[in-house]
mmCIF file of C-alpha atoms and ligand atoms in Angstrom:
data_model
loop_
_atom_site.group_PDB
_atom_site.id
_atom_site.type_symbol
_atom_site.label_atom_id
_atom_site.label_comp_id
_atom_site.label_asym_id
_atom_site.label_seq_id
_atom_site.Cartn_x
_atom_site.Cartn_y
_atom_site.Cartn_z
ATOM 1 C CA MET A 247 0.000 0.000 0.000
ATOM 2 C CA ILE A 248 1.334 3.397 -0.887
ATOM 3 C CA SER A 249 -0.033 6.476 0.840
ATOM 4 C CA ALA A 250 0.553 9.420 -1.449
ATOM 5 C CA THR A 251 1.465 12.734 0.128
ATOM 6 C CA PRO A 252 -1.575 14.883 -0.532
ATOM 7 C CA SER A 253 -0.969 18.043 -2.460
ATOM 8 C CA CYS A 254 -3.096 20.863 -3.783
ATOM 9 C CA PRO A 255 -3.821 21.295 -7.485
ATOM 10 C CA ARG A 256 -1.702 23.830 -9.338
ATOM 11 C CA GLY A 257 -2.670 27.378 -8.391
ATOM 12 C CA TRP A 258 -4.219 26.391 -5.053
ATOM 13 C CA THR A 259 -2.555 27.018 -1.679
ATOM 14 C CA SER A 260 -2.513 24.469 1.127
ATOM 15 C CA TYR A 261 -3.500 25.205 4.711
ATOM 16 C CA GLY A 262 -4.670 22.894 7.521
ATOM 17 C CA GLY A 263 -6.004 20.067 5.416
ATOM 18 C CA SER A 264 -7.650 22.198 2.741
ATOM 19 C CA CYS A 265 -6.628 23.892 -0.484
ATOM 20 C CA TYR A 266 -7.649 27.458 -1.285
ATOM 21 C CA VAL A 267 -7.822 29.701 -4.296
ATOM 22 C CA ILE A 268 -9.116 33.233 -4.697
ATOM 23 C CA ILE A 269 -11.135 33.834 -7.844
ATOM 24 C CA GLN A 270 -9.883 37.314 -8.738
ATOM 25 C CA LYS A 271 -12.875 38.294 -10.842
ATOM 26 C CA TYR A 272 -15.757 40.525 -9.936
ATOM 27 C CA LEU A 273 -18.635 38.146 -9.273
ATOM 28 C CA ASP A 274 -21.768 38.327 -7.166
ATOM 29 C CA TRP A 275 -22.136 35.730 -4.372
ATOM 30 C CA PHE A 276 -24.112 33.293 -6.508
ATOM 31 C CA GLU A 277 -21.652 33.551 -9.396
ATOM 32 C CA GLY A 278 -18.806 33.106 -6.925
ATOM 33 C CA LYS A 279 -20.410 29.964 -5.522
ATOM 34 C CA ILE A 280 -20.745 28.500 -9.018
ATOM 35 C CA ALA A 281 -17.176 29.548 -9.891
ATOM 36 C CA CYS A 282 -15.836 27.639 -6.867
ATOM 37 C CA GLU A 283 -17.849 24.550 -7.782
ATOM 38 C CA THR A 284 -16.689 24.775 -11.388
ATOM 39 C CA VAL A 285 -13.045 24.480 -10.282
ATOM 40 C CA GLY A 286 -13.788 21.573 -7.936
ATOM 41 C CA GLY A 287 -14.223 23.383 -4.633
ATOM 42 C CA SER A 288 -16.865 25.301 -2.742
ATOM 43 C CA LEU A 289 -17.117 28.704 -1.102
ATOM 44 C CA ALA A 290 -14.558 28.900 1.720
ATOM 45 C CA GLU A 291 -15.929 28.265 5.205
ATOM 46 C CA ILE A 292 -13.839 29.605 8.063
ATOM 47 C CA GLU A 293 -13.817 27.351 11.132
ATOM 48 C CA THR A 294 -10.801 28.673 13.022
ATOM 49 C CA ALA A 295 -8.959 31.902 13.750
ATOM 50 C CA GLY A 296 -5.936 30.376 11.992
ATOM 51 C CA GLU A 297 -7.932 29.777 8.837
ATOM 52 C CA ASN A 298 -9.281 33.330 8.990
ATOM 53 C CA LYS A 299 -5.730 34.695 9.252
ATOM 54 C CA PHE A 300 -4.501 32.468 6.441
ATOM 55 C CA LEU A 301 -7.259 33.633 4.068
ATOM 56 C CA THR A 302 -6.726 37.275 5.022
ATOM 57 C CA ASP A 303 -3.019 36.950 4.205
ATOM 58 C CA LEU A 304 -3.867 35.228 0.919
ATOM 59 C CA LEU A 305 -6.230 38.077 0.030
ATOM 60 C CA ASN A 306 -3.639 40.712 0.805
ATOM 61 C CA ARG A 307 -1.034 38.869 -1.269
ATOM 62 C CA GLY A 308 -3.479 38.663 -4.181
ATOM 63 C CA LYS A 309 -4.101 42.389 -3.932
ATOM 64 C CA GLY A 310 -0.360 42.979 -4.193
ATOM 65 C CA GLY A 311 -0.194 40.904 -7.331
ATOM 66 C CA PHE A 312 -2.416 43.295 -9.241
ATOM 67 C CA ALA A 313 -1.625 46.601 -10.856
ATOM 68 C CA SER A 314 -2.915 49.206 -8.432
ATOM 69 C CA SER A 315 -5.604 50.367 -10.851
ATOM 70 C CA ALA A 316 -6.966 46.826 -11.118
ATOM 71 C CA ALA A 317 -7.043 46.102 -7.401
ATOM 72 C CA PRO A 318 -10.403 46.366 -5.682
ATOM 73 C CA THR A 319 -10.952 49.623 -3.849
ATOM 74 C CA ILE A 320 -11.543 47.669 -0.677
ATOM 75 C CA PRO A 321 -10.130 44.139 -1.122
ATOM 76 C CA ARG A 322 -12.779 41.677 -0.061
ATOM 77 C CA MET A 323 -14.075 38.281 -1.075
ATOM 78 C CA TRP A 324 -17.099 36.083 -0.678
ATOM 79 C CA ILE A 325 -17.133 33.238 1.817
ATOM 80 C CA GLY A 326 -19.743 30.486 2.222
ATOM 81 C CA LEU A 327 -21.893 32.336 4.729
ATOM 82 C CA TYR A 328 -25.491 33.543 4.264
ATOM 83 C CA ASP A 329 -28.652 34.532 6.141
ATOM 84 C CA PHE A 330 -31.296 34.115 3.426
ATOM 85 C CA ILE A 331 -33.516 32.011 5.666
ATOM 86 C CA VAL A 332 -33.521 33.865 8.973
ATOM 87 C CA GLU A 333 -32.319 37.462 8.942
ATOM 88 C CA LEU A 334 -29.062 37.904 10.882
ATOM 89 C CA ASP A 335 -28.834 34.171 11.551
ATOM 90 C CA PHE A 336 -25.760 33.415 9.440
ATOM 91 C CA VAL A 337 -25.014 29.807 8.547
ATOM 92 C CA TRP A 338 -22.406 27.988 6.461
ATOM 93 C CA VAL A 339 -23.630 27.024 3.024
ATOM 94 C CA SER A 340 -22.465 23.365 3.201
ATOM 95 C CA THR A 341 -23.846 22.465 6.647
ATOM 96 C CA ARG A 342 -26.395 25.191 7.450
ATOM 97 C CA TYR A 343 -24.798 25.362 10.899
ATOM 98 C CA GLU A 344 -23.948 28.642 12.566
ATOM 99 C CA PRO A 345 -20.203 29.368 12.796
ATOM 100 C CA ASP A 346 -18.558 28.350 16.076
ATOM 101 C CA VAL A 347 -16.153 31.275 15.836
ATOM 102 C CA THR A 348 -17.076 34.545 14.126
ATOM 103 C CA HIS A 349 -14.942 37.486 13.036
ATOM 104 C CA TRP A 350 -17.528 40.192 12.400
ATOM 105 C CA ALA A 351 -16.258 43.725 12.025
ATOM 106 C CA SER A 352 -17.443 46.198 14.620
ATOM 107 C CA GLY A 353 -21.158 46.881 14.113
ATOM 108 C CA GLU A 354 -21.586 43.948 11.717
ATOM 109 C CA PRO A 355 -23.613 42.147 10.645
ATOM 110 C CA ASN A 356 -25.980 45.112 10.191
ATOM 111 C CA ASN A 357 -28.151 43.932 7.248
ATOM 112 C CA ASN A 358 -27.755 47.415 5.796
ATOM 113 C CA GLY A 359 -30.472 47.641 3.123
ATOM 114 C CA ASP A 360 -30.809 43.805 3.201
ATOM 115 C CA GLU A 361 -27.386 42.183 3.145
ATOM 116 C CA ASP A 362 -27.561 38.380 3.111
ATOM 117 C CA CYS A 363 -24.081 37.220 2.100
ATOM 118 C CA GLY A 364 -20.853 37.048 4.089
ATOM 119 C CA GLU A 365 -17.558 38.501 2.925
ATOM 120 C CA LEU A 366 -14.037 38.538 4.350
ATOM 121 C CA GLU A 367 -12.337 41.909 4.114
ATOM 122 C CA TYR A 368 -8.574 42.550 3.858
ATOM 123 C CA THR A 369 -8.644 43.655 7.500
ATOM 124 C CA GLY A 370 -9.495 40.080 8.501
ATOM 125 C CA PHE A 371 -13.031 40.932 9.558
ATOM 126 C CA TRP A 372 -16.359 39.720 8.186
ATOM 127 C CA ASN A 373 -19.185 41.880 6.891
ATOM 128 C CA ASP A 374 -22.659 41.067 5.658
ATOM 129 C CA GLU A 375 -22.886 42.440 2.134
ATOM 130 C CA ASP A 376 -25.395 42.836 -0.681
ATOM 131 C CA CYS A 377 -25.238 39.448 -2.476
ATOM 132 C CA GLU A 378 -25.412 41.218 -5.847
ATOM 133 C CA ARG A 379 -22.218 43.147 -5.230
ATOM 134 C CA LYS A 380 -19.330 42.137 -7.521
ATOM 135 C CA ILE A 381 -16.227 41.215 -5.534
ATOM 136 C CA TRP A 382 -13.595 38.444 -5.426
ATOM 137 C CA THR A 383 -14.386 34.957 -4.122
ATOM 138 C CA ALA A 384 -12.572 32.584 -1.740
ATOM 139 C CA CYS A 385 -12.823 28.888 -2.640
ATOM 140 C CA GLU A 386 -11.844 25.890 -0.506
ATOM 141 C CA MET A 387 -11.300 22.239 -1.352
ATOM 142 C CA GLU A 388 -10.658 19.506 1.186
ATOM 143 C CA LEU A 389 -7.288 17.833 0.796
ATOM 144 C CA ARG A 390 -7.931 14.099 0.742
ATOM 145 C CA HIS A 391 -5.351 11.485 1.496
ATOM 146 C CA GLU A 392 -5.402 9.309 -1.544
ATOM 147 C CA ILE A 393 -4.468 5.750 -0.777
ATOM 148 C CA TYR A 394 -3.398 3.360 -3.502
ATOM 149 C CA TYR A 395 -3.453 -0.374 -3.020
HETATM 150 CA CA1 LIG B 82 -12.655 25.659 6.175
HETATM 151 CA CA1 LIG B 83 -32.494 39.335 3.895
HETATM 152 CA CA1 LIG B 84 -29.315 39.682 6.116
HETATM 153 CA CA1 LIG B 85 -22.980 44.957 6.578
#
Protein backbone atom coordinates (compact mmCIF):
# COMPACT_ATOMS: atom_id res chain seq x y z
CA MET A 1 0.00 0.00 0.00
CA ILE A 2 1.33 3.40 -0.89
CA SER A 3 -0.03 6.48 0.84
CA ALA A 4 0.55 9.42 -1.45
CA THR A 5 1.47 12.73 0.13
CA PRO A 6 -1.57 14.88 -0.53
CA SER A 7 -0.97 18.04 -2.46
CA CYS A 8 -3.10 20.86 -3.78
CA PRO A 9 -3.82 21.29 -7.48
CA ARG A 10 -1.70 23.83 -9.34
CA GLY A 11 -2.67 27.38 -8.39
CA TRP A 12 -4.22 26.39 -5.05
CA THR A 13 -2.55 27.02 -1.68
CA SER A 14 -2.51 24.47 1.13
CA TYR A 15 -3.50 25.21 4.71
CA GLY A 16 -4.67 22.89 7.52
CA GLY A 17 -6.00 20.07 5.42
CA SER A 18 -7.65 22.20 2.74
CA CYS A 19 -6.63 23.89 -0.48
CA TYR A 20 -7.65 27.46 -1.29
CA VAL A 21 -7.82 29.70 -4.30
CA ILE A 22 -9.12 33.23 -4.70
CA ILE A 23 -11.13 33.83 -7.84
CA GLN A 24 -9.88 37.31 -8.74
CA LYS A 25 -12.88 38.29 -10.84
CA TYR A 26 -15.76 40.52 -9.94
CA LEU A 27 -18.63 38.15 -9.27
CA ASP A 28 -21.77 38.33 -7.17
CA TRP A 29 -22.14 35.73 -4.37
CA PHE A 30 -24.11 33.29 -6.51
CA GLU A 31 -21.65 33.55 -9.40
CA GLY A 32 -18.81 33.11 -6.93
CA LYS A 33 -20.41 29.96 -5.52
CA ILE A 34 -20.74 28.50 -9.02
CA ALA A 35 -17.18 29.55 -9.89
CA CYS A 36 -15.84 27.64 -6.87
CA GLU A 37 -17.85 24.55 -7.78
CA THR A 38 -16.69 24.78 -11.39
CA VAL A 39 -13.05 24.48 -10.28
CA GLY A 40 -13.79 21.57 -7.94
CA GLY A 41 -14.22 23.38 -4.63
CA SER A 42 -16.87 25.30 -2.74
CA LEU A 43 -17.12 28.70 -1.10
CA ALA A 44 -14.56 28.90 1.72
CA GLU A 45 -15.93 28.27 5.21
CA ILE A 46 -13.84 29.60 8.06
CA GLU A 47 -13.82 27.35 11.13
CA THR A 48 -10.80 28.67 13.02
CA ALA A 49 -8.96 31.90 13.75
CA GLY A 50 -5.94 30.38 11.99
CA GLU A 51 -7.93 29.78 8.84
CA ASN A 52 -9.28 33.33 8.99
CA LYS A 53 -5.73 34.69 9.25
CA PHE A 54 -4.50 32.47 6.44
CA LEU A 55 -7.26 33.63 4.07
CA THR A 56 -6.73 37.27 5.02
CA ASP A 57 -3.02 36.95 4.20
CA LEU A 58 -3.87 35.23 0.92
CA LEU A 59 -6.23 38.08 0.03
CA ASN A 60 -3.64 40.71 0.81
CA ARG A 61 -1.03 38.87 -1.27
CA GLY A 62 -3.48 38.66 -4.18
CA LYS A 63 -4.10 42.39 -3.93
CA GLY A 64 -0.36 42.98 -4.19
CA GLY A 65 -0.19 40.90 -7.33
CA PHE A 66 -2.42 43.29 -9.24
CA ALA A 67 -1.63 46.60 -10.86
CA SER A 68 -2.91 49.21 -8.43
CA SER A 69 -5.60 50.37 -10.85
CA ALA A 70 -6.97 46.83 -11.12
CA ALA A 71 -7.04 46.10 -7.40
CA PRO A 72 -10.40 46.37 -5.68
CA THR A 73 -10.95 49.62 -3.85
CA ILE A 74 -11.54 47.67 -0.68
CA PRO A 75 -10.13 44.14 -1.12
CA ARG A 76 -12.78 41.68 -0.06
CA MET A 77 -14.08 38.28 -1.07
CA TRP A 78 -17.10 36.08 -0.68
CA ILE A 79 -17.13 33.24 1.82
CA GLY A 80 -19.74 30.49 2.22
CA LEU A 81 -21.89 32.34 4.73
CA TYR A 82 -25.49 33.54 4.26
CA ASP A 83 -28.65 34.53 6.14
CA PHE A 84 -31.30 34.11 3.43
CA ILE A 85 -33.52 32.01 5.67
CA VAL A 86 -33.52 33.86 8.97
CA GLU A 87 -32.32 37.46 8.94
CA LEU A 88 -29.06 37.90 10.88
CA ASP A 89 -28.83 34.17 11.55
CA PHE A 90 -25.76 33.42 9.44
CA VAL A 91 -25.01 29.81 8.55
CA TRP A 92 -22.41 27.99 6.46
CA VAL A 93 -23.63 27.02 3.02
CA SER A 94 -22.46 23.36 3.20
CA THR A 95 -23.85 22.47 6.65
CA ARG A 96 -26.39 25.19 7.45
CA TYR A 97 -24.80 25.36 10.90
CA GLU A 98 -23.95 28.64 12.57
CA PRO A 99 -20.20 29.37 12.80
CA ASP A 100 -18.56 28.35 16.08
CA VAL A 101 -16.15 31.27 15.84
CA THR A 102 -17.08 34.55 14.13
CA HIS A 103 -14.94 37.49 13.04
CA TRP A 104 -17.53 40.19 12.40
CA ALA A 105 -16.26 43.72 12.03
CA SER A 106 -17.44 46.20 14.62
CA GLY A 107 -21.16 46.88 14.11
CA GLU A 108 -21.59 43.95 11.72
CA PRO A 109 -23.61 42.15 10.64
CA ASN A 110 -25.98 45.11 10.19
CA ASN A 111 -28.15 43.93 7.25
CA ASN A 112 -27.75 47.41 5.80
CA GLY A 113 -30.47 47.64 3.12
CA ASP A 114 -30.81 43.81 3.20
CA GLU A 115 -27.39 42.18 3.14
CA ASP A 116 -27.56 38.38 3.11
CA CYS A 117 -24.08 37.22 2.10
CA GLY A 118 -20.85 37.05 4.09
CA GLU A 119 -17.56 38.50 2.92
CA LEU A 120 -14.04 38.54 4.35
CA GLU A 121 -12.34 41.91 4.11
CA TYR A 122 -8.57 42.55 3.86
CA THR A 123 -8.64 43.65 7.50
CA GLY A 124 -9.50 40.08 8.50
CA PHE A 125 -13.03 40.93 9.56
CA TRP A 126 -16.36 39.72 8.19
CA ASN A 127 -19.19 41.88 6.89
CA ASP A 128 -22.66 41.07 5.66
CA GLU A 129 -22.89 42.44 2.13
CA ASP A 130 -25.39 42.84 -0.68
CA CYS A 131 -25.24 39.45 -2.48
CA GLU A 132 -25.41 41.22 -5.85
CA ARG A 133 -22.22 43.15 -5.23
CA LYS A 134 -19.33 42.14 -7.52
CA ILE A 135 -16.23 41.21 -5.53
CA TRP A 136 -13.59 38.44 -5.43
CA THR A 137 -14.39 34.96 -4.12
CA ALA A 138 -12.57 32.58 -1.74
CA CYS A 139 -12.82 28.89 -2.64
CA GLU A 140 -11.84 25.89 -0.51
CA MET A 141 -11.30 22.24 -1.35
CA GLU A 142 -10.66 19.51 1.19
CA LEU A 143 -7.29 17.83 0.80
CA ARG A 144 -7.93 14.10 0.74
CA HIS A 145 -5.35 11.49 1.50
CA GLU A 146 -5.40 9.31 -1.54
CA ILE A 147 -4.47 5.75 -0.78
CA TYR A 148 -3.40 3.36 -3.50
CA TYR A 149 -3.45 -0.37 -3.02
CA1 LIG B 1 -12.66 25.66 6.18
CA1 LIG C 1 -32.49 39.33 3.89
CA1 LIG D 1 -29.31 39.68 6.12
CA1 LIG E 1 -22.98 44.96 6.58
